[in-house]
Amino acid sequence: MAEAGRICVTGAGGFVASWAVKLLLSQNYVVHGTVRGPGDEKNAHLKKLDKAPENLKLFKAELLDYDSLFASIKGCDGVFHVASPVPSTSVPNPEARIVELIQPAANGTLNVLKACSEAGIKRVIYVSSGAAVSLNPSWPKGQVKDESCWSDKDYCRATNNWYCLSKTEAESKAFEYAKGSGLDVVSVCPTLVFGPMLQSTINSSSLVLIKLLKEGYTSLENKLRMTVDVRDVAEALLLVYNKPEAEGRYICTAHMVKAQELVEKLKSIYPDYNYPKRQVIPSAFTEVRDEEHLSSEKLQRLGWSYRPLEETLVDSVESIKEAGLLN
């Protein structure tokens, strides 16, 4: 079958990116995947994907190394920029957070976009986050947040939400660059991403489920979670890439569920795990965040749909079990 096109996926070994690579290969795209170590065991799953031997090329690249990015992107039609720094354990001061998260996210994104301009890329899909939408205390109370809402950078700093700040900073810089350069950039902003893992390493959102199943917390804050399936995120990326009318930002979320409801759903299917002993009412700050209802209406108008929450939870848990992470 004829090649559908060539797409570079940055951070190809990660949770969302791996599913994007799998989907693209299934649709007869040739994929250039950037990873830090093409020979590393943690990227071995990519080489086992259907059509990978013929259509997947892994490139050693770093977000802050422009030349390595350009070499990966050259010859492609489009780019899915998925790679992003993920918060490590607590860092004692804001300056360290800026160095660890915010500068690599923003500067790395600009490197990718500059390489895209030089390589003549037709469209860039930037994977941002619902975190770049939701933290805005001046948004009208009770009003559902759409793509016109941006997280307030000063509020992110004041509340130590460094991941939110890094995603907001990087996405806003991406659109600034697009406006100045004429590069076609579209962003997708997923919320908390669940679903089966292709990779062998644990990603931060799958860890949320693992902890609910095995940590046996004495109590758990009953806060709102906005979730989406990783496979539906991958579908969203390809959808906005292929729709000529797609523009700007697209919130990607499917289900709003309180922590208690999530635990009860899991218990009804998997009764024998070490669930939290009791739920506690959210703090005042969490209640403010619980008003952050985001809408995927714009993405759905483009033709996107999502699977039931129960399907996502079952496939997530079965994947975690298969990986031996609940022993």
mmCIF file of C-alpha atoms in Angstrom:
data_model
loop_
_atom_site.group_PDB
_atom_site.id
_atom_site.type_symbol
_atom_site.label_atom_id
_atom_site.label_comp_id
_atom_site.label_asym_id
_atom_site.label_seq_id
_atom_site.Cartn_x
_atom_site.Cartn_y
_atom_site.Cartn_z
ATOM 1 C CA MET A 1 0.000 0.000 0.000
ATOM 2 C CA ALA A 2 1.225 3.517 -0.806
ATOM 3 C CA GLU A 3 2.904 5.608 1.867
ATOM 4 C CA ALA A 4 0.396 8.013 3.463
ATOM 5 C CA GLY A 5 3.085 10.561 4.303
ATOM 6 C CA ARG A 6 5.988 11.082 6.678
ATOM 7 C CA ILE A 7 5.514 12.347 10.207
ATOM 8 C CA CYS A 8 8.110 12.983 12.891
ATOM 9 C CA VAL A 9 6.956 12.172 16.442
ATOM 10 C CA THR A 10 9.112 13.704 19.175
ATOM 11 C CA GLY A 11 9.593 11.745 22.396
ATOM 12 C CA ALA A 12 8.379 8.669 20.522
ATOM 13 C CA GLY A 13 8.923 6.239 23.409
ATOM 14 C CA GLY A 14 6.506 7.969 25.790
ATOM 15 C CA PHE A 15 2.967 6.964 26.749
ATOM 16 C CA VAL A 16 0.976 9.181 24.354
ATOM 17 C CA ALA A 17 3.659 9.287 21.660
ATOM 18 C CA SER A 18 3.919 5.480 21.472
ATOM 19 C CA TRP A 19 0.208 5.257 20.691
ATOM 20 C CA ALA A 20 0.565 8.032 18.108
ATOM 21 C CA VAL A 21 3.392 6.058 16.459
ATOM 22 C CA LYS A 22 1.297 2.863 16.510
ATOM 23 C CA LEU A 23 -1.692 4.635 14.940
ATOM 24 C CA LEU A 24 0.402 6.326 12.252
ATOM 25 C CA LEU A 25 2.091 3.053 11.296
ATOM 26 C CA SER A 26 -1.331 1.359 11.060
ATOM 27 C CA GLN A 27 -2.394 4.111 8.628
ATOM 28 C CA ASN A 28 0.656 3.561 6.396
ATOM 29 C CA TYR A 29 2.634 6.600 7.481
ATOM 30 C CA VAL A 30 6.405 6.459 7.640
ATOM 31 C CA VAL A 31 7.368 7.662 11.119
ATOM 32 C CA HIS A 32 10.548 9.389 12.256
ATOM 33 C CA GLY A 33 10.599 8.911 16.030
ATOM 34 C CA THR A 34 12.931 10.960 18.198
ATOM 35 C CA VAL A 35 14.269 9.278 21.339
ATOM 36 C CA ARG A 36 17.266 9.882 23.573
ATOM 37 C CA GLY A 37 18.617 6.373 23.045
ATOM 38 C CA PRO A 38 17.417 4.399 19.987
ATOM 39 C CA GLY A 39 19.085 1.267 21.362
ATOM 40 C CA ASP A 40 17.697 1.587 24.905
ATOM 41 C CA GLU A 41 15.538 -1.265 26.171
ATOM 42 C CA LYS A 42 12.839 1.232 27.174
ATOM 43 C CA ASN A 43 12.272 1.970 23.456
ATOM 44 C CA ALA A 44 12.218 -1.695 22.396
ATOM 45 C CA HIS A 45 8.388 -1.710 22.277
ATOM 46 C CA LEU A 46 8.438 0.678 19.309
ATOM 47 C CA LYS A 47 10.400 -1.769 17.174
ATOM 48 C CA LYS A 48 7.786 -4.480 17.849
ATOM 49 C CA LEU A 49 4.849 -2.456 16.504
ATOM 50 C CA ASP A 50 3.162 -3.638 13.305
ATOM 51 C CA LYS A 51 4.955 -2.221 10.229
ATOM 52 C CA ALA A 52 7.769 -0.824 12.400
ATOM 53 C CA PRO A 53 10.530 -2.780 10.609
ATOM 54 C CA GLU A 54 9.642 -1.122 7.286
ATOM 55 C CA ASN A 55 8.183 2.233 8.291
ATOM 56 C CA LEU A 56 9.673 3.368 11.614
ATOM 57 C CA LYS A 57 13.021 5.143 11.832
ATOM 58 C CA LEU A 58 14.317 6.068 15.290
ATOM 59 C CA PHE A 59 16.550 9.113 15.614
ATOM 60 C CA LYS A 60 18.726 10.037 18.579
ATOM 61 C CA ALA A 61 17.646 13.580 19.463
ATOM 62 C CA GLU A 62 17.364 16.011 22.367
ATOM 63 C CA LEU A 63 14.957 18.925 22.606
ATOM 64 C CA LEU A 64 17.786 21.337 23.356
ATOM 65 C CA ASP A 65 19.983 20.052 20.498
ATOM 66 C CA TYR A 66 18.764 21.819 17.369
ATOM 67 C CA ASP A 67 20.896 19.882 14.893
ATOM 68 C CA SER A 68 19.622 16.510 16.130
ATOM 69 C CA LEU A 69 16.019 17.734 15.837
ATOM 70 C CA PHE A 70 16.524 19.053 12.307
ATOM 71 C CA ALA A 71 18.070 15.748 11.212
ATOM 72 C CA SER A 72 14.999 13.917 12.567
ATOM 73 C CA ILE A 73 12.442 16.285 11.016
ATOM 74 C CA LYS A 74 14.066 16.752 7.595
ATOM 75 C CA GLY A 75 12.138 14.951 4.843
ATOM 76 C CA CYS A 76 8.870 14.789 6.779
ATOM 77 C CA ASP A 77 5.503 16.343 5.844
ATOM 78 C CA GLY A 78 4.328 16.920 9.414
ATOM 79 C CA VAL A 79 5.457 16.803 13.036
ATOM 80 C CA PHE A 80 3.697 15.673 16.210
ATOM 81 C CA HIS A 81 5.601 17.432 18.991
ATOM 82 C CA VAL A 82 4.798 15.251 22.007
ATOM 83 C CA ALA A 83 8.064 15.316 23.979
ATOM 84 C CA SER A 84 8.004 17.406 27.135
ATOM 85 C CA PRO A 85 9.861 17.427 30.459
ATOM 86 C CA VAL A 86 7.901 15.682 33.221
ATOM 87 C CA PRO A 87 8.154 16.848 36.850
ATOM 88 C CA SER A 88 10.474 14.790 39.017
ATOM 89 C CA THR A 89 10.124 14.606 42.765
ATOM 90 C CA SER A 90 9.915 17.860 44.684
ATOM 91 C CA VAL A 91 12.628 20.385 43.941
ATOM 92 C CA PRO A 92 13.349 22.785 46.804
ATOM 93 C CA ASN A 93 13.215 26.112 44.992
ATOM 94 C CA PRO A 94 11.420 27.789 42.083
ATOM 95 C CA GLU A 95 14.661 28.559 40.251
ATOM 96 C CA ALA A 96 15.429 24.840 40.046
ATOM 97 C CA ARG A 97 11.937 24.195 38.716
ATOM 98 C CA ILE A 98 12.440 26.804 36.003
ATOM 99 C CA VAL A 99 15.696 25.132 34.923
ATOM 100 C CA GLU A 100 14.270 21.597 35.151
ATOM 101 C CA LEU A 101 10.882 22.108 33.527
ATOM 102 C CA ILE A 102 10.063 25.471 32.076
ATOM 103 C CA GLN A 103 13.160 26.341 30.076
ATOM 104 C CA PRO A 104 13.445 22.903 28.396
ATOM 105 C CA ALA A 105 9.709 22.894 27.576
ATOM 106 C CA ALA A 106 9.692 26.379 26.037
ATOM 107 C CA ASN A 107 13.159 26.357 24.451
ATOM 108 C CA GLY A 108 12.771 22.783 23.251
ATOM 109 C CA THR A 109 9.462 23.639 21.601
ATOM 110 C CA LEU A 110 11.006 26.642 19.853
ATOM 111 C CA ASN A 111 13.856 24.436 18.608
ATOM 112 C CA VAL A 112 11.338 21.981 17.156
ATOM 113 C CA LEU A 113 9.372 24.767 15.461
ATOM 114 C CA LYS A 114 12.473 26.437 14.012
ATOM 115 C CA ALA A 115 13.589 23.079 12.614
ATOM 116 C CA CYS A 116 10.089 22.638 11.138
ATOM 117 C CA SER A 117 10.340 26.019 9.411
ATOM 118 C CA GLU A 118 13.763 25.182 7.994
ATOM 119 C CA ALA A 119 12.578 21.755 6.828
ATOM 120 C CA GLY A 120 9.415 23.110 5.139
ATOM 121 C CA ILE A 121 6.971 21.184 7.340
ATOM 122 C CA LYS A 122 3.322 21.552 6.297
ATOM 123 C CA ARG A 123 1.709 21.296 9.747
ATOM 124 C CA VAL A 124 2.854 20.863 13.355
ATOM 125 C CA ILE A 125 0.607 19.277 15.977
ATOM 126 C CA TYR A 126 1.765 20.410 19.398
ATOM 127 C CA VAL A 127 0.669 18.316 22.375
ATOM 128 C CA SER A 128 -0.010 20.750 25.196
ATOM 129 C CA SER A 129 -2.171 19.933 28.234
ATOM 130 C CA GLY A 130 -5.444 20.751 29.934
ATOM 131 C CA ALA A 131 -3.082 22.209 32.539
ATOM 132 C CA ALA A 132 -2.431 25.081 30.104
ATOM 133 C CA VAL A 133 -6.174 25.829 30.047
ATOM 134 C CA SER A 134 -7.586 25.270 33.499
ATOM 135 C CA LEU A 135 -5.715 27.360 36.089
ATOM 136 C CA ASN A 136 -7.363 30.724 35.584
ATOM 137 C CA PRO A 137 -8.957 32.235 38.724
ATOM 138 C CA SER A 138 -10.433 35.159 36.790
ATOM 139 C CA TRP A 139 -12.502 32.943 34.464
ATOM 140 C CA PRO A 140 -16.242 33.505 35.195
ATOM 141 C CA LYS A 141 -17.388 31.139 37.941
ATOM 142 C CA GLY A 142 -19.496 28.252 36.678
ATOM 143 C CA GLN A 143 -18.665 28.896 33.021
ATOM 144 C CA VAL A 144 -17.263 25.892 31.173
ATOM 145 C CA LYS A 145 -13.710 26.553 30.022
ATOM 146 C CA ASP A 146 -13.091 26.449 26.297
ATOM 147 C CA GLU A 147 -10.025 27.026 24.138
ATOM 148 C CA SER A 148 -10.106 30.792 24.772
ATOM 149 C CA CYS A 149 -9.138 30.156 28.412
ATOM 150 C CA TRP A 150 -5.431 30.111 29.271
ATOM 151 C CA SER A 151 -3.898 29.231 32.624
ATOM 152 C CA ASP A 152 -2.690 32.344 34.428
ATOM 153 C CA LYS A 153 1.135 32.186 34.598
ATOM 154 C CA ASP A 154 1.371 34.320 37.744
ATOM 155 C CA TYR A 155 -1.256 32.149 39.449
ATOM 156 C CA CYS A 156 0.690 29.009 38.427
ATOM 157 C CA ARG A 157 3.820 30.463 40.033
ATOM 158 C CA ALA A 158 1.996 31.559 43.187
ATOM 159 C CA THR A 159 0.491 28.077 43.662
ATOM 160 C CA ASN A 160 3.708 26.203 42.711
ATOM 161 C CA ASN A 161 2.066 24.582 39.690
ATOM 162 C CA TRP A 162 5.279 24.301 37.717
ATOM 163 C CA TYR A 163 4.039 21.702 35.255
ATOM 164 C CA CYS A 164 1.038 23.923 34.425
ATOM 165 C CA LEU A 165 3.369 26.853 34.002
ATOM 166 C CA SER A 166 5.736 24.915 31.735
ATOM 167 C CA LYS A 167 2.920 23.746 29.435
ATOM 168 C CA THR A 168 1.308 27.210 29.333
ATOM 169 C CA GLU A 169 4.636 28.878 28.598
ATOM 170 C CA ALA A 170 5.553 26.402 25.855
ATOM 171 C CA GLU A 171 2.154 26.486 24.148
ATOM 172 C CA SER A 172 1.919 30.280 24.172
ATOM 173 C CA LYS A 173 5.458 30.511 22.731
ATOM 174 C CA ALA A 174 4.471 28.005 20.024
ATOM 175 C CA PHE A 175 1.594 30.195 18.874
ATOM 176 C CA GLU A 176 3.737 33.344 19.073
ATOM 177 C CA TYR A 177 6.305 31.664 16.838
ATOM 178 C CA ALA A 178 3.594 30.455 14.433
ATOM 179 C CA LYS A 179 2.159 33.953 14.137
ATOM 180 C CA GLY A 180 5.559 35.464 13.389
ATOM 181 C CA SER A 181 6.778 32.764 11.003
ATOM 182 C CA GLY A 182 3.638 31.612 9.211
ATOM 183 C CA LEU A 183 4.215 28.001 10.336
ATOM 184 C CA ASP A 184 0.927 26.068 10.605
ATOM 185 C CA VAL A 185 0.690 25.037 14.283
ATOM 186 C CA VAL A 186 -2.324 23.360 15.905
ATOM 187 C CA SER A 187 -2.345 22.348 19.578
ATOM 188 C CA VAL A 188 -4.172 19.546 21.383
ATOM 189 C CA CYS A 189 -4.667 19.877 25.154
ATOM 190 C CA PRO A 190 -5.399 16.487 26.790
ATOM 191 C CA THR A 191 -6.445 16.196 30.423
ATOM 192 C CA LEU A 192 -5.456 13.228 32.636
ATOM 193 C CA VAL A 193 -4.601 10.413 30.206
ATOM 194 C CA PHE A 194 -5.428 6.816 31.146
ATOM 195 C CA GLY A 195 -5.329 3.693 28.992
ATOM 196 C CA PRO A 196 -3.139 0.682 28.230
ATOM 197 C CA MET A 197 0.626 1.183 28.228
ATOM 198 C CA LEU A 198 2.763 0.181 25.266
ATOM 199 C CA GLN A 199 6.001 1.253 26.946
ATOM 200 C CA SER A 200 7.716 -0.676 29.763
ATOM 201 C CA THR A 201 8.372 2.355 31.999
ATOM 202 C CA ILE A 202 5.595 3.798 34.191
ATOM 203 C CA ASN A 203 4.249 7.173 33.101
ATOM 204 C CA SER A 204 2.884 9.649 35.649
ATOM 205 C CA SER A 205 -0.823 9.279 34.777
ATOM 206 C CA SER A 206 -0.735 5.457 34.876
ATOM 207 C CA LEU A 207 0.925 5.816 38.278
ATOM 208 C CA VAL A 208 -2.257 7.534 39.514
ATOM 209 C CA LEU A 209 -4.187 4.299 38.852
ATOM 210 C CA ILE A 210 -1.457 2.042 40.234
ATOM 211 C CA LYS A 211 -1.478 3.988 43.506
ATOM 212 C CA LEU A 212 -5.278 3.795 43.765
ATOM 213 C CA LEU A 213 -5.116 0.012 43.341
ATOM 214 C CA LYS A 214 -2.241 -0.899 45.632
ATOM 215 C CA GLU A 215 -1.188 1.908 47.999
ATOM 216 C CA GLY A 216 -4.015 1.352 50.534
ATOM 217 C CA TYR A 217 -4.222 5.034 51.471
ATOM 218 C CA THR A 218 -5.872 5.742 54.807
ATOM 219 C CA SER A 219 -7.775 8.534 53.062
ATOM 220 C CA LEU A 220 -8.026 10.094 49.619
ATOM 221 C CA GLU A 221 -9.104 13.595 48.661
ATOM 222 C CA ASN A 222 -12.332 13.327 46.667
ATOM 223 C CA LYS A 223 -11.287 15.676 43.884
ATOM 224 C CA LEU A 224 -12.528 15.879 40.339
ATOM 225 C CA ARG A 225 -10.569 14.149 37.589
ATOM 226 C CA MET A 226 -11.020 14.956 33.917
ATOM 227 C CA THR A 227 -9.858 11.886 32.008
ATOM 228 C CA VAL A 228 -9.329 10.767 28.435
ATOM 229 C CA ASP A 229 -8.127 7.515 26.845
ATOM 230 C CA VAL A 230 -4.611 7.534 25.379
ATOM 231 C CA ARG A 231 -5.912 5.897 22.183
ATOM 232 C CA ASP A 232 -8.493 8.664 21.784
ATOM 233 C CA VAL A 233 -5.735 11.261 22.235
ATOM 234 C CA ALA A 234 -3.724 9.621 19.437
ATOM 235 C CA GLU A 235 -6.843 9.687 17.237
ATOM 236 C CA ALA A 236 -7.287 13.390 18.044
ATOM 237 C CA LEU A 237 -3.723 14.166 16.945
ATOM 238 C CA LEU A 238 -4.173 12.472 13.588
ATOM 239 C CA LEU A 239 -7.625 14.015 13.124
ATOM 240 C CA VAL A 240 -6.446 17.604 13.591
ATOM 241 C CA TYR A 241 -3.416 16.887 11.413
ATOM 242 C CA ASN A 242 -5.570 15.712 8.530
ATOM 243 C CA LYS A 243 -8.397 18.256 8.730
ATOM 244 C CA PRO A 244 -7.434 21.323 6.669
ATOM 245 C CA GLU A 245 -9.941 23.439 8.627
ATOM 246 C CA ALA A 246 -8.345 22.630 11.999
ATOM 247 C CA GLU A 247 -6.801 25.693 13.635
ATOM 248 C CA GLY A 248 -5.741 26.990 17.027
ATOM 249 C CA ARG A 249 -6.241 24.911 20.176
ATOM 250 C CA TYR A 250 -8.317 21.789 20.865
ATOM 251 C CA ILE A 251 -9.169 20.629 24.392
ATOM 252 C CA CYS A 252 -9.143 16.821 24.512
ATOM 253 C CA THR A 253 -11.111 15.410 27.448
ATOM 254 C CA ALA A 254 -13.822 12.764 27.762
ATOM 255 C CA HIS A 255 -15.025 12.034 31.313
ATOM 256 C CA MET A 256 -15.354 14.060 34.512
ATOM 257 C CA VAL A 257 -15.234 11.771 37.519
ATOM 258 C CA LYS A 258 -14.713 12.327 41.250
ATOM 259 C CA ALA A 259 -12.003 10.255 42.919
ATOM 260 C CA GLN A 260 -14.611 8.362 44.949
ATOM 261 C CA GLU A 261 -16.594 7.467 41.834
ATOM 262 C CA LEU A 262 -13.405 6.322 40.124
ATOM 263 C CA VAL A 263 -12.550 4.052 43.069
ATOM 264 C CA GLU A 264 -16.091 2.634 43.160
ATOM 265 C CA LYS A 265 -15.976 1.858 39.436
ATOM 266 C CA LEU A 266 -12.643 0.098 39.831
ATOM 267 C CA LYS A 267 -13.871 -1.811 42.905
ATOM 268 C CA SER A 268 -16.950 -3.063 41.047
ATOM 269 C CA ILE A 269 -14.716 -4.668 38.398
ATOM 270 C CA TYR A 270 -11.618 -5.482 40.481
ATOM 271 C CA PRO A 271 -12.797 -5.916 44.082
ATOM 272 C CA ASP A 272 -9.615 -7.420 45.534
ATOM 273 C CA TYR A 273 -7.111 -4.570 45.384
ATOM 274 C CA ASN A 274 -5.876 -2.371 48.224
ATOM 275 C CA TYR A 275 -8.074 0.688 47.688
ATOM 276 C CA PRO A 276 -8.111 3.878 49.815
ATOM 277 C CA LYS A 277 -9.925 3.306 53.115
ATOM 278 C CA ARG A 278 -12.066 6.432 52.956
ATOM 279 C CA GLN A 279 -12.700 9.566 50.928
ATOM 280 C CA VAL A 280 -12.316 13.061 52.326
ATOM 281 C CA ILE A 281 -13.964 16.261 51.143
ATOM 282 C CA PRO A 282 -11.664 18.392 48.963
ATOM 283 C CA SER A 283 -9.836 21.385 50.375
ATOM 284 C CA ALA A 284 -10.947 24.913 49.516
ATOM 285 C CA PHE A 285 -8.210 25.145 46.867
ATOM 286 C CA THR A 286 -9.294 21.842 45.315
ATOM 287 C CA GLU A 287 -12.916 22.991 45.285
ATOM 288 C CA VAL A 288 -11.822 25.974 43.219
ATOM 289 C CA ARG A 289 -10.079 23.571 40.832
ATOM 290 C CA ASP A 290 -13.162 21.330 40.801
ATOM 291 C CA GLU A 291 -14.972 24.077 38.952
ATOM 292 C CA GLU A 292 -12.554 23.613 36.070
ATOM 293 C CA HIS A 293 -14.955 21.936 33.710
ATOM 294 C CA LEU A 294 -13.314 21.809 30.290
ATOM 295 C CA SER A 295 -15.193 21.242 27.057
ATOM 296 C CA SER A 296 -14.062 19.174 24.047
ATOM 297 C CA GLU A 297 -16.935 20.484 21.941
ATOM 298 C CA LYS A 298 -14.604 22.090 19.379
ATOM 299 C CA LEU A 299 -12.744 18.803 18.856
ATOM 300 C CA GLN A 300 -16.003 16.853 18.642
ATOM 301 C CA ARG A 301 -17.299 19.234 15.958
ATOM 302 C CA LEU A 302 -14.248 18.219 13.943
ATOM 303 C CA GLY A 303 -15.392 14.577 14.176
ATOM 304 C CA TRP A 304 -13.641 13.291 17.306
ATOM 305 C CA SER A 305 -15.317 10.778 19.618
ATOM 306 C CA TYR A 306 -14.190 8.899 22.719
ATOM 307 C CA ARG A 307 -14.679 5.481 24.279
ATOM 308 C CA PRO A 308 -16.533 4.667 27.527
ATOM 309 C CA LEU A 309 -14.684 5.203 30.816
ATOM 310 C CA GLU A 310 -15.150 1.568 31.839
ATOM 311 C CA GLU A 311 -13.378 0.342 28.694
ATOM 312 C CA THR A 312 -10.451 2.655 29.444
ATOM 313 C CA LEU A 313 -10.227 1.526 33.070
ATOM 314 C CA VAL A 314 -10.377 -2.200 32.226
ATOM 315 C CA ASP A 315 -7.764 -1.900 29.488
ATOM 316 C CA SER A 316 -5.558 0.218 31.777
ATOM 317 C CA VAL A 317 -5.682 -2.243 34.664
ATOM 318 C CA GLU A 318 -5.153 -5.284 32.428
ATOM 319 C CA SER A 319 -2.111 -3.562 30.913
ATOM 320 C CA ILE A 320 -0.726 -2.713 34.365
ATOM 321 C CA LYS A 321 -1.304 -6.304 35.529
ATOM 322 C CA GLU A 322 0.398 -7.714 32.445
ATOM 323 C CA ALA A 323 3.417 -5.528 33.151
ATOM 324 C CA GLY A 324 3.618 -7.007 36.674
ATOM 325 C CA LEU A 325 3.136 -3.626 38.329
ATOM 326 C CA LEU A 326 0.433 -4.714 40.779
ATOM 327 C CA ASN A 327 2.371 -7.598 42.366
#
